[in-house]
Amino acid sequence: MAKIKTIGVLTSGGDAPGMNAAIRAVTRTAIYNNIKVIGIRHGYEGLIRGNFQQLKSYMVSDIIQKGGTILKTARSEEFKTPTGRKASFQNLKKEGIDAVVVIGGDGTFTGARKFTEEFDIPFIGIPGTIDNDLYGTDYTIGYDTALNTIIQAVDKIRDTASSHNRLFFIEVMGKDAGFLALRSGIACGAEAILIPEIETDSQNLREYLESGYKRKKSSNIILVAEGDESGGAYAIAKQVKNDFKDYDIRVTVLGHIQRGGSPTAFDRVIASELGVAAVEALMDDQQSIMVGMMNREIVHIPFNKTIKHHKDVNRRLLEILDFLNV
Ligand code: F6P
């Protein structure tokens, strides 16, 4: 393939802390290698509308510590249509963009794969989502920061829960996956977690609550992933209230607070590593792959694979959560 002279970079789907660190790494690695960088604003929407701006090194100064994404983001319905993708191709050609780095999750890579099946412009993906639900990478950018946000919030709730002897159902994000609930559950000493990967055994939950009640546990925190089949924290709290009239139950939905904030050191570092790896992959003639991190090594996973395969939660962590709640 001819040498890449200009690359585009965009963020798409839900924003995640550390996306800015990835934009910075992509921009500076490209510039270091004499490649021009065009920032595409508002994700695929910006591609369709030609919302482009050249990124110079100074423009990505002072962003490594900032949450959100300076390029803005969107969940584009239009990019799912052939017309939207054709308009994007024409804009890329007009601007002289030879390749694109997309930072996002499953939906972002599904769009990228479709586009690259139709048009001959290489796309490389960087995993950026707080959900950590992408096959082919141990961690996604934003996951660690979201975990830390959750544990800070849950620790505060624990104070009031034990002061009042209350049972709290706390809903965390994760529309299809329980990574956030599981890891933060361990970190906060949650009494139980409800996640989409495991069917909720109401009988078990009842028995557990009853035994805790008898042991006079001063508080109970149950983390519920928003995608759990119970229907979320309010729904499960209502069910439990019916069974245990004596329980003093409260519900907190943490919501979008989990998506914001300054990225942790961990997220800044993996975003930098993955950003560099994405540009290097392009210079190495790679295309239609996600750069991921497995066992601390950079890996290249075809879009097809990361989209098709389901990443499972760590079953050992589930056992650990149980052991630690005797
Ligand atoms: O994909 C990340 C995520 O934060 C999910 O956990 C959540 O379900 C979803 O985005 C919320 O998306 P939106 O902000 O578009 O409502």
Tab-separated table of C-alpha atoms and ligand atoms in Angstrom:
chain	number	residue	atom	x	y	z
A	1	MET	CA	0.000	0.000	0.000
A	2	ALA	CA	1.170	3.552	-0.705
A	3	LYS	CA	2.631	5.416	2.233
A	4	ILE	CA	0.001	6.964	4.485
A	5	LYS	CA	0.219	10.769	4.422
A	6	THR	CA	-2.932	11.821	6.220
A	7	ILE	CA	-5.029	10.103	8.865
A	8	GLY	CA	-8.365	10.987	10.410
A	9	VAL	CA	-9.260	10.358	14.052
A	10	LEU	CA	-12.679	10.263	15.675
A	11	THR	CA	-14.410	9.203	18.875
A	12	SER	CA	-17.794	7.520	18.685
A	13	GLY	CA	-20.466	6.036	20.974
A	14	GLY	CA	-20.474	6.734	24.713
A	15	ASP	CA	-17.563	8.923	25.783
A	16	ALA	CA	-15.033	7.433	28.200
A	17	PRO	CA	-12.365	9.047	30.385
A	18	GLY	CA	-9.032	8.599	28.622
A	19	MET	CA	-10.362	9.168	25.113
A	20	ASN	CA	-8.523	12.499	25.082
A	21	ALA	CA	-5.282	10.781	26.044
A	22	ALA	CA	-5.798	8.449	23.080
A	23	ILE	CA	-6.487	11.365	20.687
A	24	ARG	CA	-3.307	13.015	21.919
A	25	ALA	CA	-1.258	9.846	21.425
A	26	VAL	CA	-2.637	9.244	17.916
A	27	THR	CA	-2.022	12.866	16.922
A	28	ARG	CA	1.493	13.102	18.252
A	29	THR	CA	2.604	9.679	17.004
A	30	ALA	CA	1.374	10.582	13.527
A	31	ILE	CA	3.072	13.981	13.568
A	32	TYR	CA	6.275	12.368	14.831
A	33	ASN	CA	6.127	10.154	11.729
A	34	ASN	CA	5.378	13.081	9.370
A	35	ILE	CA	1.736	12.119	8.932
A	36	LYS	CA	-0.893	14.866	8.870
A	37	VAL	CA	-3.807	14.423	11.308
A	38	ILE	CA	-7.394	15.474	10.755
A	39	GLY	CA	-9.751	15.492	13.739
A	40	ILE	CA	-13.266	14.394	12.799
A	41	ARG	CA	-15.834	15.950	15.126
A	42	HIS	CA	-18.971	14.238	16.502
A	43	GLY	CA	-17.991	10.714	15.504
A	44	TYR	CA	-19.436	9.248	12.301
A	45	GLU	CA	-21.841	12.198	12.097
A	46	GLY	CA	-18.825	14.414	11.453
A	47	LEU	CA	-17.577	12.033	8.800
A	48	ILE	CA	-20.893	12.239	6.980
A	49	ARG	CA	-20.936	16.057	7.173
A	50	GLY	CA	-17.239	16.658	6.574
A	51	ASN	CA	-16.793	18.230	10.007
A	52	PHE	CA	-12.988	18.168	9.898
A	53	GLN	CA	-10.174	20.127	11.470
A	54	GLN	CA	-6.455	19.581	11.179
A	55	LEU	CA	-4.887	18.736	14.544
A	56	LYS	CA	-1.521	20.224	15.379
A	57	SER	CA	0.588	19.064	18.289
A	58	TYR	CA	-0.256	22.103	20.464
A	59	MET	CA	-3.984	21.442	19.998
A	60	VAL	CA	-3.727	18.248	22.007
A	61	SER	CA	-1.767	19.863	24.834
A	62	ASP	CA	-3.385	19.954	28.226
A	63	ILE	CA	-6.007	17.300	27.442
A	64	ILE	CA	-4.451	14.103	28.830
A	65	GLN	CA	-6.043	14.800	32.219
A	66	LYS	CA	-9.496	15.723	30.903
A	67	GLY	CA	-12.572	13.502	30.789
A	68	GLY	CA	-14.979	13.466	27.841
A	69	THR	CA	-13.654	13.900	24.323
A	70	ILE	CA	-12.443	17.119	22.710
A	71	LEU	CA	-13.583	15.718	19.357
A	72	LYS	CA	-17.140	15.216	20.694
A	73	THR	CA	-19.020	12.030	20.041
A	74	ALA	CA	-22.339	10.714	18.773
A	75	ARG	CA	-24.277	7.528	18.188
A	76	SER	CA	-24.890	7.922	14.469
A	77	GLU	CA	-27.931	6.279	12.921
A	78	GLU	CA	-27.074	7.704	9.494
A	79	PHE	CA	-23.730	5.904	9.301
A	80	LYS	CA	-25.713	2.653	9.434
A	81	THR	CA	-27.168	3.521	6.022
A	82	PRO	CA	-25.369	3.050	2.657
A	83	THR	CA	-26.015	6.739	1.880
A	84	GLY	CA	-24.322	7.839	5.098
A	85	ARG	CA	-21.284	5.687	4.435
A	86	LYS	CA	-21.028	6.817	0.806
A	87	ALA	CA	-21.087	10.476	1.863
A	88	SER	CA	-18.349	9.653	4.393
A	89	PHE	CA	-16.191	8.033	1.737
A	90	GLN	CA	-16.565	11.044	-0.538
A	91	ASN	CA	-15.594	13.398	2.284
A	92	LEU	CA	-12.545	11.320	3.170
A	93	LYS	CA	-11.438	11.328	-0.479
A	94	LYS	CA	-12.027	15.078	-0.816
A	95	GLU	CA	-9.959	15.773	2.296
A	96	GLY	CA	-7.196	13.376	1.184
A	97	ILE	CA	-7.539	11.197	4.291
A	98	ASP	CA	-5.832	7.826	3.647
A	99	ALA	CA	-6.822	6.014	6.855
A	100	VAL	CA	-8.973	6.487	9.950
A	101	VAL	CA	-8.484	5.688	13.639
A	102	VAL	CA	-11.781	5.204	15.477
A	103	ILE	CA	-11.980	5.234	19.264
A	104	GLY	CA	-15.092	3.605	20.729
A	105	GLY	CA	-16.878	0.369	21.478
A	106	ASP	CA	-18.744	-2.395	19.758
A	107	GLY	CA	-21.095	-0.138	17.763
A	108	THR	CA	-18.152	1.958	16.566
A	109	PHE	CA	-16.299	-1.109	15.297
A	110	THR	CA	-19.426	-2.524	13.661
A	111	GLY	CA	-19.696	0.713	11.659
A	112	ALA	CA	-15.995	0.625	10.809
A	113	ARG	CA	-16.166	-2.980	9.640
A	114	LYS	CA	-19.156	-2.262	7.397
A	115	PHE	CA	-17.425	0.767	5.892
A	116	THR	CA	-14.208	-1.125	5.169
A	117	GLU	CA	-16.168	-3.916	3.464
A	118	GLU	CA	-17.521	-1.342	1.036
A	119	PHE	CA	-14.628	1.093	0.581
A	120	ASP	CA	-10.888	0.754	0.345
A	121	ILE	CA	-9.811	2.998	3.219
A	122	PRO	CA	-8.139	1.323	6.214
A	123	PHE	CA	-9.708	1.739	9.638
A	124	ILE	CA	-8.060	0.871	12.952
A	125	GLY	CA	-10.013	0.730	16.214
A	126	ILE	CA	-8.989	1.688	19.738
A	127	PRO	CA	-11.210	0.227	22.504
A	128	GLY	CA	-12.817	3.076	24.432
A	129	THR	CA	-15.826	2.345	26.629
A	130	ILE	CA	-16.373	2.296	30.377
A	131	ASP	CA	-18.153	-1.060	30.017
A	132	ASN	CA	-14.977	-3.103	29.266
A	133	ASP	CA	-17.132	-5.436	27.175
A	134	LEU	CA	-14.885	-5.843	24.129
A	135	TYR	CA	-13.478	-9.205	23.183
A	136	GLY	CA	-9.732	-9.166	22.486
A	137	THR	CA	-8.582	-6.713	25.122
A	138	ASP	CA	-8.256	-7.117	28.870
A	139	TYR	CA	-9.090	-3.467	29.421
A	140	THR	CA	-10.891	-0.742	27.526
A	141	ILE	CA	-10.080	2.931	27.975
A	142	GLY	CA	-12.319	4.464	30.645
A	143	TYR	CA	-13.113	1.290	32.561
A	144	ASP	CA	-10.607	1.889	35.340
A	145	THR	CA	-11.727	5.485	35.879
A	146	ALA	CA	-15.388	4.435	35.991
A	147	LEU	CA	-14.519	1.747	38.554
A	148	ASN	CA	-12.846	4.322	40.749
A	149	THR	CA	-15.812	6.666	40.430
A	150	ILE	CA	-18.148	3.847	41.436
A	151	ILE	CA	-16.140	2.811	44.469
A	152	GLN	CA	-15.940	6.382	45.728
A	153	ALA	CA	-19.711	6.697	45.462
A	154	VAL	CA	-20.429	3.286	46.996
A	155	ASP	CA	-18.054	3.900	49.914
A	156	LYS	CA	-20.080	7.011	50.730
A	157	ILE	CA	-23.335	5.127	50.472
A	158	ARG	CA	-21.911	2.446	52.783
A	159	ASP	CA	-21.468	5.066	55.522
A	160	THR	CA	-25.115	5.972	55.507
A	161	ALA	CA	-26.244	2.372	54.881
A	162	SER	CA	-24.550	1.107	58.008
A	163	SER	CA	-25.610	4.099	60.093
A	164	HIS	CA	-29.240	3.251	59.332
A	165	ASN	CA	-28.939	-0.538	59.013
A	166	ARG	CA	-30.222	-0.324	55.474
A	167	LEU	CA	-30.174	-2.478	52.396
A	168	PHE	CA	-29.112	-0.561	49.296
A	169	PHE	CA	-29.538	-1.575	45.697
A	170	ILE	CA	-27.074	0.467	43.657
A	171	GLU	CA	-27.351	0.439	39.904
A	172	VAL	CA	-24.191	0.785	37.861
A	173	MET	CA	-23.773	1.072	34.085
A	174	GLY	CA	-23.307	-1.849	31.753
A	175	LYS	CA	-26.229	-2.355	29.434
A	176	ASP	CA	-24.974	-5.732	28.217
A	177	ALA	CA	-22.213	-6.623	30.641
A	178	GLY	CA	-21.382	-6.914	34.321
A	179	PHE	CA	-17.679	-5.993	34.319
A	180	LEU	CA	-18.233	-2.732	36.186
A	181	ALA	CA	-20.533	-4.336	38.771
A	182	LEU	CA	-18.255	-7.323	39.378
A	183	ARG	CA	-14.952	-5.531	39.817
A	184	SER	CA	-16.354	-2.619	41.785
A	185	GLY	CA	-18.388	-5.114	43.824
A	186	ILE	CA	-15.176	-6.760	44.986
A	187	ALA	CA	-13.487	-3.424	45.573
A	188	CYS	CA	-16.370	-2.128	47.716
A	189	GLY	CA	-17.043	-5.356	49.583
A	190	ALA	CA	-20.542	-5.548	48.098
A	191	GLU	CA	-22.647	-8.304	49.621
A	192	ALA	CA	-23.894	-9.409	46.202
A	193	ILE	CA	-23.968	-8.359	42.559
A	194	LEU	CA	-26.585	-8.893	39.889
A	195	ILE	CA	-25.204	-8.999	36.350
A	196	PRO	CA	-26.529	-9.989	32.919
A	197	GLU	CA	-24.006	-12.834	32.577
A	198	ILE	CA	-25.550	-14.724	35.506
A	199	GLU	CA	-29.221	-15.431	35.823
A	200	THR	CA	-30.445	-13.975	39.091
A	201	ASP	CA	-31.350	-16.729	41.477
A	202	SER	CA	-34.026	-15.034	43.579
A	203	GLN	CA	-34.104	-17.955	45.995
A	204	ASN	CA	-30.373	-17.586	46.648
A	205	LEU	CA	-30.682	-13.869	47.091
A	206	ARG	CA	-33.520	-14.344	49.568
A	207	GLU	CA	-31.564	-16.914	51.575
A	208	TYR	CA	-28.530	-14.698	51.615
A	209	LEU	CA	-30.508	-11.688	52.804
A	210	GLU	CA	-32.216	-13.734	55.466
A	211	SER	CA	-28.956	-15.113	56.836
A	212	GLY	CA	-27.459	-11.607	56.853
A	213	TYR	CA	-30.525	-10.352	58.704
A	214	LYS	CA	-30.130	-13.075	61.320
A	215	ARG	CA	-26.444	-12.310	61.705
A	216	LYS	CA	-27.459	-8.688	62.282
A	217	LYS	CA	-25.424	-7.342	59.420
A	218	SER	CA	-25.537	-3.608	59.761
A	219	SER	CA	-25.765	-2.921	56.047
A	220	ASN	CA	-26.100	-4.639	52.737
A	221	ILE	CA	-24.963	-3.263	49.407
A	222	ILE	CA	-26.123	-5.037	46.295
A	223	LEU	CA	-24.719	-3.778	43.008
A	224	VAL	CA	-27.019	-4.210	40.033
A	225	ALA	CA	-25.755	-3.863	36.470
A	226	GLU	CA	-28.277	-1.843	34.476
A	227	GLY	CA	-28.538	-4.667	31.931
A	228	ASP	CA	-29.357	-7.351	34.490
A	229	GLU	CA	-32.481	-9.298	33.580
A	230	SER	CA	-34.062	-8.328	36.911
A	231	GLY	CA	-34.893	-5.020	35.237
A	232	GLY	CA	-32.504	-2.845	37.248
A	233	ALA	CA	-32.162	-1.673	40.827
A	234	TYR	CA	-35.686	-0.296	41.280
A	235	ALA	CA	-37.329	-3.441	39.933
A	236	ILE	CA	-35.348	-5.820	42.139
A	237	ALA	CA	-35.781	-3.568	45.189
A	238	LYS	CA	-39.544	-3.703	44.702
A	239	GLN	CA	-39.483	-7.494	44.534
A	240	VAL	CA	-37.371	-7.802	47.673
A	241	LYS	CA	-39.565	-5.316	49.546
A	242	ASN	CA	-42.537	-7.602	48.889
A	243	ASP	CA	-40.715	-10.543	50.481
A	244	PHE	CA	-39.070	-8.727	53.357
A	245	LYS	CA	-41.404	-6.123	54.711
A	246	ASP	CA	-39.090	-5.330	57.644
A	247	TYR	CA	-36.191	-4.320	55.458
A	248	ASP	CA	-35.352	-0.691	55.195
A	249	ILE	CA	-34.486	-0.524	51.500
A	250	ARG	CA	-33.100	2.319	49.417
A	251	VAL	CA	-32.096	2.543	45.769
A	252	THR	CA	-29.390	4.661	44.124
A	253	VAL	CA	-28.797	4.807	40.385
A	254	LEU	CA	-25.292	6.139	39.790
A	255	GLY	CA	-25.986	7.055	36.159
A	256	HIS	CA	-23.756	9.218	33.976
A	257	ILE	CA	-21.515	10.319	36.819
A	258	GLN	CA	-19.716	7.058	35.943
A	259	ARG	CA	-18.748	8.352	32.508
A	260	GLY	CA	-17.120	11.609	33.572
A	261	GLY	CA	-14.062	12.790	35.414
A	262	SER	CA	-10.338	12.965	35.036
A	263	PRO	CA	-8.904	9.628	33.826
A	264	THR	CA	-6.863	7.531	36.238
A	265	ALA	CA	-3.150	6.946	35.639
A	266	PHE	CA	-4.021	3.472	34.357
A	267	ASP	CA	-6.425	4.803	31.724
A	268	ARG	CA	-4.017	7.560	30.641
A	269	VAL	CA	-1.229	5.052	30.166
A	270	ILE	CA	-3.198	2.420	28.232
A	271	ALA	CA	-4.760	5.171	26.098
A	272	SER	CA	-1.253	6.394	25.263
A	273	GLU	CA	0.001	2.888	24.497
A	274	LEU	CA	-3.020	2.035	22.347
A	275	GLY	CA	-2.901	5.383	20.528
A	276	VAL	CA	0.719	4.812	19.552
A	277	ALA	CA	-0.042	1.206	18.583
A	278	ALA	CA	-2.926	2.281	16.322
A	279	VAL	CA	-0.752	4.613	14.238
A	280	GLU	CA	2.064	2.066	14.113
A	281	ALA	CA	-0.423	-0.566	12.918
A	282	LEU	CA	-1.507	1.726	10.085
A	283	MET	CA	2.107	2.390	9.082
A	284	ASP	CA	2.509	-1.368	9.074
A	285	ASP	CA	-0.294	-1.717	6.493
A	286	GLN	CA	-2.775	-3.168	8.962
A	287	GLN	CA	-6.470	-2.555	8.509
A	288	SER	CA	-9.859	-3.534	9.954
A	289	ILE	CA	-8.386	-4.429	13.318
A	290	MET	CA	-8.714	-3.247	16.886
A	291	VAL	CA	-5.515	-2.703	18.833
A	292	GLY	CA	-5.999	-4.270	22.240
A	293	MET	CA	-4.009	-5.073	25.339
A	294	MET	CA	-3.783	-8.667	26.542
A	295	ASN	CA	-1.467	-9.794	29.326
A	296	ARG	CA	0.222	-6.409	29.065
A	297	GLU	CA	1.063	-6.922	25.376
A	298	ILE	CA	-0.356	-5.057	22.399
A	299	VAL	CA	-2.474	-7.346	20.218
A	300	HIS	CA	-4.224	-6.876	16.854
A	301	ILE	CA	-7.739	-8.300	16.754
A	302	PRO	CA	-9.740	-8.257	13.492
A	303	PHE	CA	-12.971	-6.240	13.778
A	304	ASN	CA	-14.867	-9.386	12.781
A	305	LYS	CA	-13.538	-11.246	15.766
A	306	THR	CA	-14.039	-8.567	18.391
A	307	ILE	CA	-17.587	-7.931	17.194
A	308	LYS	CA	-18.588	-11.588	16.921
A	309	HIS	CA	-17.099	-12.958	20.127
A	310	HIS	CA	-18.484	-12.354	23.559
A	311	LYS	CA	-16.063	-11.444	26.322
A	312	ASP	CA	-16.965	-13.269	29.505
A	313	VAL	CA	-16.565	-11.891	32.995
A	314	ASN	CA	-13.828	-13.421	35.128
A	315	ARG	CA	-15.568	-16.364	36.826
A	316	ARG	CA	-12.871	-16.559	39.493
A	317	LEU	CA	-13.787	-13.043	40.614
A	318	LEU	CA	-17.383	-14.196	41.017
A	319	GLU	CA	-16.219	-16.989	43.314
A	320	ILE	CA	-14.042	-14.586	45.244
A	321	LEU	CA	-17.004	-12.292	45.805
A	322	ASP	CA	-18.902	-15.259	47.255
A	323	PHE	CA	-16.040	-16.501	49.458
A	324	LEU	CA	-15.613	-13.059	50.902
A	325	ASN	CA	-19.221	-12.842	51.919
A	326	VAL	CA	-19.451	-15.758	54.359
B	1	F6P	O1	-21.686	2.058	26.433
B	1	F6P	C1	-21.368	2.805	27.547
B	1	F6P	C2	-22.604	3.175	28.300
B	1	F6P	O2	-22.194	4.023	29.344
B	1	F6P	C3	-23.433	2.009	28.840
B	1	F6P	O3	-22.945	1.456	30.015
B	1	F6P	C4	-24.774	2.666	29.024
B	1	F6P	O4	-25.795	1.740	29.022
B	1	F6P	C5	-24.840	3.556	27.834
B	1	F6P	O5	-23.517	3.886	27.502
B	1	F6P	C6	-25.642	4.822	28.029
B	1	F6P	O6	-25.632	5.516	26.843
B	1	F6P	P1	-26.249	6.949	26.626
B	1	F6P	O7	-25.397	7.934	27.336
B	1	F6P	O8	-26.220	7.151	25.151
B	1	F6P	O9	-27.631	6.896	27.190
